[in-house]
Short mmCIF file of C-alpha atoms in Angstrom, two decimals:
data_model
loop_
_atom_site.label_atom_id
_atom_site.label_comp_id
_atom_site.label_asym_id
_atom_site.label_seq_id
_atom_site.Cartn_x
_atom_site.Cartn_y
_atom_site.Cartn_z
CA MET A 1 -99.85 8.59 -16.41
CA SER A 2 -96.63 6.84 -15.42
CA GLU A 3 -93.47 8.60 -14.30
CA GLU A 4 -91.71 7.54 -17.52
CA GLN A 5 -94.41 9.21 -19.64
CA LYS A 6 -94.13 12.45 -17.62
CA ALA A 7 -90.35 12.66 -18.12
CA PRO A 8 -89.16 14.84 -21.02
CA PHE A 9 -86.92 12.02 -22.30
CA THR A 10 -87.18 8.26 -22.21
CA GLU A 11 -84.61 6.14 -20.43
CA GLU A 12 -83.05 5.26 -23.78
CA GLN A 13 -82.77 8.95 -24.73
CA ASN A 14 -81.23 9.84 -21.36
CA GLN A 15 -78.58 7.15 -21.78
CA GLN A 16 -77.96 8.39 -25.32
CA ILE A 17 -77.30 11.92 -24.00
CA ILE A 18 -74.97 10.62 -21.28
CA ASP A 19 -72.94 8.44 -23.67
CA THR A 20 -72.59 10.58 -26.77
CA GLY A 21 -74.49 13.85 -26.24
CA ILE A 22 -76.86 12.89 -29.07
CA VAL A 23 -80.64 12.67 -28.83
CA ALA A 24 -83.32 11.78 -31.38
CA SER A 25 -86.56 13.78 -31.19
CA TYR A 26 -90.03 12.23 -31.14
CA ASN A 27 -93.59 13.61 -31.58
CA ALA A 28 -92.31 16.25 -34.03
CA PRO A 29 -93.40 17.17 -37.58
CA HIS A 30 -90.23 15.50 -38.84
CA ASN A 31 -87.83 13.06 -37.23
CA ILE A 32 -84.57 14.99 -36.89
CA HIS A 33 -81.42 14.10 -34.99
CA CYS A 34 -79.53 16.56 -32.77
CA LEU A 35 -75.74 16.30 -32.73
CA THR A 36 -73.80 18.43 -30.23
CA ILE A 37 -70.15 19.36 -30.78
CA ILE A 38 -68.94 20.99 -27.58
CA GLY A 39 -65.73 21.70 -25.72
CA GLN A 40 -62.50 20.69 -27.42
CA ILE A 41 -62.26 18.39 -30.44
CA GLU A 42 -60.21 15.40 -29.30
CA GLY A 43 -58.06 13.78 -31.97
CA HIS A 44 -55.35 11.13 -31.81
CA TYR A 45 -54.24 12.11 -28.31
CA ILE A 46 -56.38 11.86 -25.17
CA LEU A 47 -56.88 15.21 -23.45
CA PRO A 48 -56.79 15.67 -19.67
CA PRO A 49 -59.91 14.42 -17.83
CA GLN A 50 -60.87 17.93 -16.65
CA ASN A 51 -61.33 19.06 -20.27
CA LYS A 52 -64.78 18.99 -21.82
CA THR A 53 -64.21 17.15 -25.11
CA THR A 54 -65.93 15.83 -28.21
CA LYS A 55 -64.32 12.58 -29.30
CA TYR A 56 -64.11 12.01 -33.03
CA GLU A 57 -64.33 8.23 -32.55
CA HIS A 58 -67.85 8.85 -31.18
CA ILE A 59 -68.98 11.38 -33.78
CA ILE A 60 -67.82 9.55 -36.93
CA PRO A 61 -69.79 6.30 -36.28
CA ALA A 62 -72.80 8.39 -35.23
CA LEU A 63 -72.73 10.27 -38.56
CA VAL A 64 -72.56 6.99 -40.48
CA ALA A 65 -75.50 5.61 -38.49
CA ILE A 66 -77.56 8.78 -39.10
CA GLU A 67 -76.86 8.61 -42.84
CA GLU A 68 -77.93 4.96 -43.00
CA ASP A 69 -81.03 5.26 -40.77
CA SER A 70 -84.07 5.62 -43.04
CA THR A 71 -86.25 6.92 -40.16
CA ILE A 72 -84.06 10.02 -39.60
CA GLU A 73 -85.03 12.82 -41.99
CA GLY A 74 -82.54 15.54 -41.03
CA LEU A 75 -79.62 16.48 -38.78
CA LEU A 76 -79.30 19.52 -36.53
CA ILE A 77 -75.74 20.28 -35.39
CA VAL A 78 -75.31 22.49 -32.30
CA LEU A 79 -71.79 23.93 -31.94
CA ASN A 80 -70.08 25.43 -28.92
CA THR A 81 -66.42 24.56 -29.31
CA VAL A 82 -63.04 26.17 -28.73
CA GLY A 83 -61.45 24.13 -31.52
CA GLY A 84 -58.98 21.31 -31.14
CA ASP A 85 -57.32 18.71 -33.34
CA VAL A 86 -57.21 19.98 -36.94
CA GLU A 87 -57.33 16.63 -38.74
CA ALA A 88 -60.10 15.28 -36.50
CA GLY A 89 -62.14 18.45 -37.03
CA LEU A 90 -61.65 18.32 -40.80
CA ALA A 91 -62.59 14.62 -40.86
CA ILE A 92 -65.89 15.34 -39.11
CA SER A 93 -66.52 18.37 -41.34
CA GLU A 94 -65.97 16.37 -44.53
CA LEU A 95 -68.38 13.65 -43.38
CA ILE A 96 -71.10 16.20 -42.57
CA ALA A 97 -70.59 17.98 -45.90
CA GLY A 98 -70.88 14.65 -47.73
CA MET A 99 -74.18 13.60 -46.16
CA SER A 100 -77.19 13.23 -48.45
CA LYS A 101 -79.69 14.11 -45.72
CA PRO A 102 -80.61 17.74 -44.93
CA THR A 103 -78.24 19.28 -42.39
CA VAL A 104 -78.38 22.59 -40.53
CA SER A 105 -75.81 23.89 -38.04
CA ILE A 106 -76.19 26.56 -35.36
CA VAL A 107 -73.32 28.20 -33.47
CA VAL A 108 -74.06 29.09 -29.86
CA GLY A 109 -71.43 30.44 -27.48
CA GLY A 110 -68.52 30.03 -29.85
CA GLY A 111 -67.29 28.23 -32.95
CA HIS A 112 -63.58 28.92 -32.76
CA SER A 113 -60.56 27.64 -34.70
CA ILE A 114 -61.43 24.27 -36.29
CA GLY A 115 -65.02 24.95 -35.24
CA VAL A 116 -65.27 27.26 -38.29
CA PRO A 117 -65.10 24.37 -40.83
CA LEU A 118 -67.51 22.40 -38.64
CA ALA A 119 -70.01 25.27 -38.69
CA VAL A 120 -69.96 25.72 -42.48
CA SER A 121 -70.04 21.98 -43.27
CA ALA A 122 -73.85 21.80 -43.04
CA LYS A 123 -76.17 22.58 -45.96
CA GLU A 124 -77.15 25.82 -44.17
CA SER A 125 -75.65 27.49 -41.10
CA PHE A 126 -77.02 29.74 -38.35
CA ILE A 127 -75.40 31.75 -35.56
CA VAL A 128 -76.98 33.46 -32.56
CA PRO A 129 -76.19 37.19 -32.13
CA SER A 130 -74.12 36.65 -28.96
CA ALA A 131 -71.90 33.91 -30.39
CA THR A 132 -68.36 34.49 -31.66
CA MET A 133 -66.04 32.76 -34.12
CA THR A 134 -62.24 33.02 -34.02
CA ILE A 135 -60.28 32.70 -37.27
CA HIS A 136 -56.54 32.20 -36.87
CA PRO A 137 -53.67 30.26 -38.50
CA VAL A 138 -52.83 26.67 -37.64
CA ARG A 139 -50.85 26.18 -34.43
CA MET A 140 -48.89 23.21 -33.13
CA ASN A 141 -47.94 22.20 -29.60
CA GLY A 142 -44.85 20.23 -28.69
CA MET A 143 -41.48 19.76 -30.37
CA MET A 144 -41.03 20.73 -34.00
CA LEU A 145 -38.08 21.05 -36.35
CA GLY A 146 -37.15 24.54 -37.53
CA VAL A 147 -36.70 23.53 -41.16
CA PRO A 148 -38.41 24.69 -44.39
CA GLN A 149 -40.36 21.41 -44.56
CA THR A 150 -42.17 22.34 -41.34
CA MET A 151 -43.31 25.65 -42.80
CA ASN A 152 -44.46 23.88 -45.97
CA TYR A 153 -46.48 21.46 -43.86
CA PHE A 154 -48.19 24.32 -42.03
CA GLU A 155 -48.92 26.11 -45.29
CA LYS A 156 -50.46 23.02 -46.89
CA MET A 157 -52.62 22.34 -43.86
CA GLN A 158 -53.75 25.96 -43.82
CA ASP A 159 -54.67 25.71 -47.50
CA ARG A 160 -56.78 22.63 -46.76
CA ILE A 161 -58.78 24.54 -44.16
CA THR A 162 -59.14 27.64 -46.35
CA THR A 163 -60.28 25.59 -49.34
CA PHE A 164 -62.91 23.73 -47.31
CA VAL A 165 -64.29 26.84 -45.61
CA THR A 166 -64.50 28.93 -48.78
CA SER A 167 -66.03 26.01 -50.74
CA ASN A 168 -68.81 25.59 -48.19
CA SER A 169 -69.55 29.27 -47.48
CA LYS A 170 -69.84 32.59 -49.31
CA ILE A 171 -66.60 34.12 -48.05
CA LYS A 172 -63.79 34.60 -50.58
CA PRO A 173 -60.36 32.97 -50.00
CA GLU A 174 -58.57 36.34 -50.08
CA ARG A 175 -60.85 37.79 -47.41
CA PHE A 176 -60.59 34.67 -45.24
CA LYS A 177 -56.80 34.92 -45.31
CA GLU A 178 -56.97 38.62 -44.41
CA LEU A 179 -59.07 37.83 -41.33
CA MET A 180 -56.71 35.01 -40.43
CA MET A 181 -53.62 37.21 -40.53
CA GLU A 182 -55.08 40.25 -38.75
CA ARG A 183 -52.58 41.55 -36.14
CA ASP A 184 -54.60 44.15 -34.22
CA GLU A 185 -57.49 41.96 -33.04
CA LEU A 186 -56.11 39.32 -30.63
CA VAL A 187 -53.78 40.04 -27.70
CA LEU A 188 -51.51 36.98 -27.76
CA ASP A 189 -52.14 35.76 -31.28
CA ILE A 190 -52.94 36.86 -34.82
CA GLY A 191 -56.41 36.42 -36.22
CA THR A 192 -59.94 37.84 -35.98
CA VAL A 193 -62.92 37.37 -33.69
CA LEU A 194 -66.26 37.69 -35.50
CA GLU A 195 -69.54 38.20 -33.66
CA GLY A 196 -72.81 36.83 -34.98
CA LYS A 197 -73.76 39.74 -37.26
CA ALA A 198 -70.20 40.15 -38.54
CA ALA A 199 -69.94 36.43 -39.38
CA VAL A 200 -73.10 36.68 -41.50
CA LYS A 201 -71.95 39.94 -43.11
CA GLU A 202 -68.62 38.39 -44.11
CA GLY A 203 -70.46 35.47 -45.72
CA LEU A 204 -69.00 32.91 -43.34
CA ILE A 205 -72.42 31.95 -41.89
CA ASP A 206 -75.67 31.95 -43.86
CA HIS A 207 -78.21 33.27 -41.34
CA LEU A 208 -78.48 35.08 -38.02
CA GLY A 209 -81.08 33.36 -35.87
CA SER A 210 -82.02 31.23 -32.90
CA LEU A 211 -82.83 27.57 -32.35
CA SER A 212 -86.39 27.85 -33.66
CA ASP A 213 -85.11 29.48 -36.86
CA ALA A 214 -82.63 26.65 -37.44
CA VAL A 215 -85.23 23.93 -36.76
CA ASN A 216 -87.85 25.57 -38.99
CA ARG A 217 -85.31 25.92 -41.79
CA LEU A 218 -84.38 22.24 -41.45
CA TYR A 219 -88.08 21.31 -41.68
CA LYS A 220 -88.42 23.34 -44.89
CA ILE A 221 -85.40 21.64 -46.47
CA ILE A 222 -86.83 18.22 -45.54
CA GLU A 223 -90.26 19.08 -46.96
CA LYS A 224 -88.73 20.47 -50.15
CA LYS A 225 -86.64 17.33 -50.62
CA SER A 226 -89.55 14.95 -49.95
CA ALA A 227 -92.06 16.84 -52.15
CA PRO A 228 -92.98 14.84 -55.27
CA LYS A 229 -91.75 16.28 -58.54
CA GLN A 230 -94.57 17.55 -60.78
CA LYS A 231 -94.66 16.19 -64.31
CA LYS A 232 -94.90 18.64 -67.19
CA THR A 233 -98.22 18.87 -69.01
CA LYS A 234 -98.46 18.28 -72.77
CA THR A 235 -98.78 22.03 -73.35
CA GLN A 236 -95.58 22.71 -71.34
CA GLN A 237 -93.75 19.93 -73.16
CA LYS A 238 -94.74 21.37 -76.56
CA ALA A 239 -93.69 24.86 -75.49
CA SER A 240 -90.31 23.60 -74.31
CA VAL A 241 -89.55 21.89 -77.64
CA LYS A 242 -87.88 24.34 -80.00
CA LYS A 243 -89.01 24.30 -83.60
CA THR A 244 -86.13 23.80 -86.01
CA VAL A 245 -86.34 25.79 -89.22
CA PRO A 246 -84.63 24.10 -92.19
CA VAL A 247 -81.81 26.18 -93.63
CA LYS A 248 -81.81 26.58 -97.42
CA PRO A 249 -78.50 25.62 -99.06
CA THR A 250 -76.63 28.50 -100.64
CA LYS A 251 -76.05 28.45 -104.38
CA ARG A 252 -72.45 28.54 -105.58
CA GLY A 253 -73.21 29.30 -109.24
CA ARG A 254 -72.48 32.43 -111.19
CA PRO A 255 -74.26 35.44 -109.67
CA LYS A 256 -76.73 37.38 -111.73
CA THR A 257 -74.75 40.61 -111.24
CA ALA A 258 -71.48 39.15 -112.55
CA ALA A 259 -71.57 41.14 -115.77
CA LYS A 260 -72.06 44.44 -113.99
CA VAL A 261 -69.26 43.70 -111.56
CA THR A 262 -66.92 42.84 -114.45
CA GLU A 263 -67.62 46.11 -116.15
CA ALA A 264 -67.09 48.12 -112.98
CA HIS A 265 -63.90 46.45 -111.77
CA GLY A 266 -62.21 45.44 -114.96
CA ASP A 267 -60.46 42.08 -115.24
CA ILE A 268 -62.32 39.68 -112.89
CA ARG A 269 -62.20 35.99 -113.87
CA LEU A 270 -65.42 33.98 -113.85
CA GLY A 271 -63.65 31.29 -111.84
CA ASP A 272 -63.60 33.66 -108.87
CA TRP A 273 -67.38 33.45 -108.70
CA ARG A 274 -67.61 29.67 -109.13
CA GLY A 275 -65.25 28.67 -106.37
CA GLU A 276 -62.68 27.30 -108.82
CA ARG A 277 -59.55 28.99 -107.45
#
């Protein structure tokens, strides 16, 4: 056996990990792709070199390639991020949510700030018990104008995040805003830190579990999607067809009891019973 065969990854896979942090798995029941989102989400501005970053210009083309590749059956997203650029994070989240292939995310370490939309963007989400997620309002660094338009901009951006998170999870918008505006949780900020169990209890994340749970769930989604649809038998088709009973037309002529009614109630014209008013 050669040294290359003994190695856990091929040379191509090793280079893939070095360049983008992405690796495709082989010799598995299903061919799934692992996408890691770690450190800080880098947007339109380059962060200092000492920062561990995930560049959106790397992730977006990778997601397009995964969607187009017919050999890849599913995508596993591993998250350990402190947040970062809001628009870059939302762009990645929208692309993941719009993928036709099965996707499962798992939060390890932390999924803070804009990492929350990234975590819920997959078809199903997992979180390990020791991981945490921080929910807080949008913040901006640098110079800003103290005018009403600035506050409107912040409010609209916050609504975009709230709408996306609540649309892709089970948490209600009112509850999400309550957690976002909590004042007694963080020391230098407002917001809430949710641990693994609390995130599942609030409906933000679907399941509490580990890597094996996330992978097994992804396999089940793939198998369910690829399973051939069973055709209905003739008996089932007949049972599903509802029998229509013809409705007899109602007669508008003079009723048989017209004479009795006339005697009881006095002056009643026959036209009232023939629809001739």
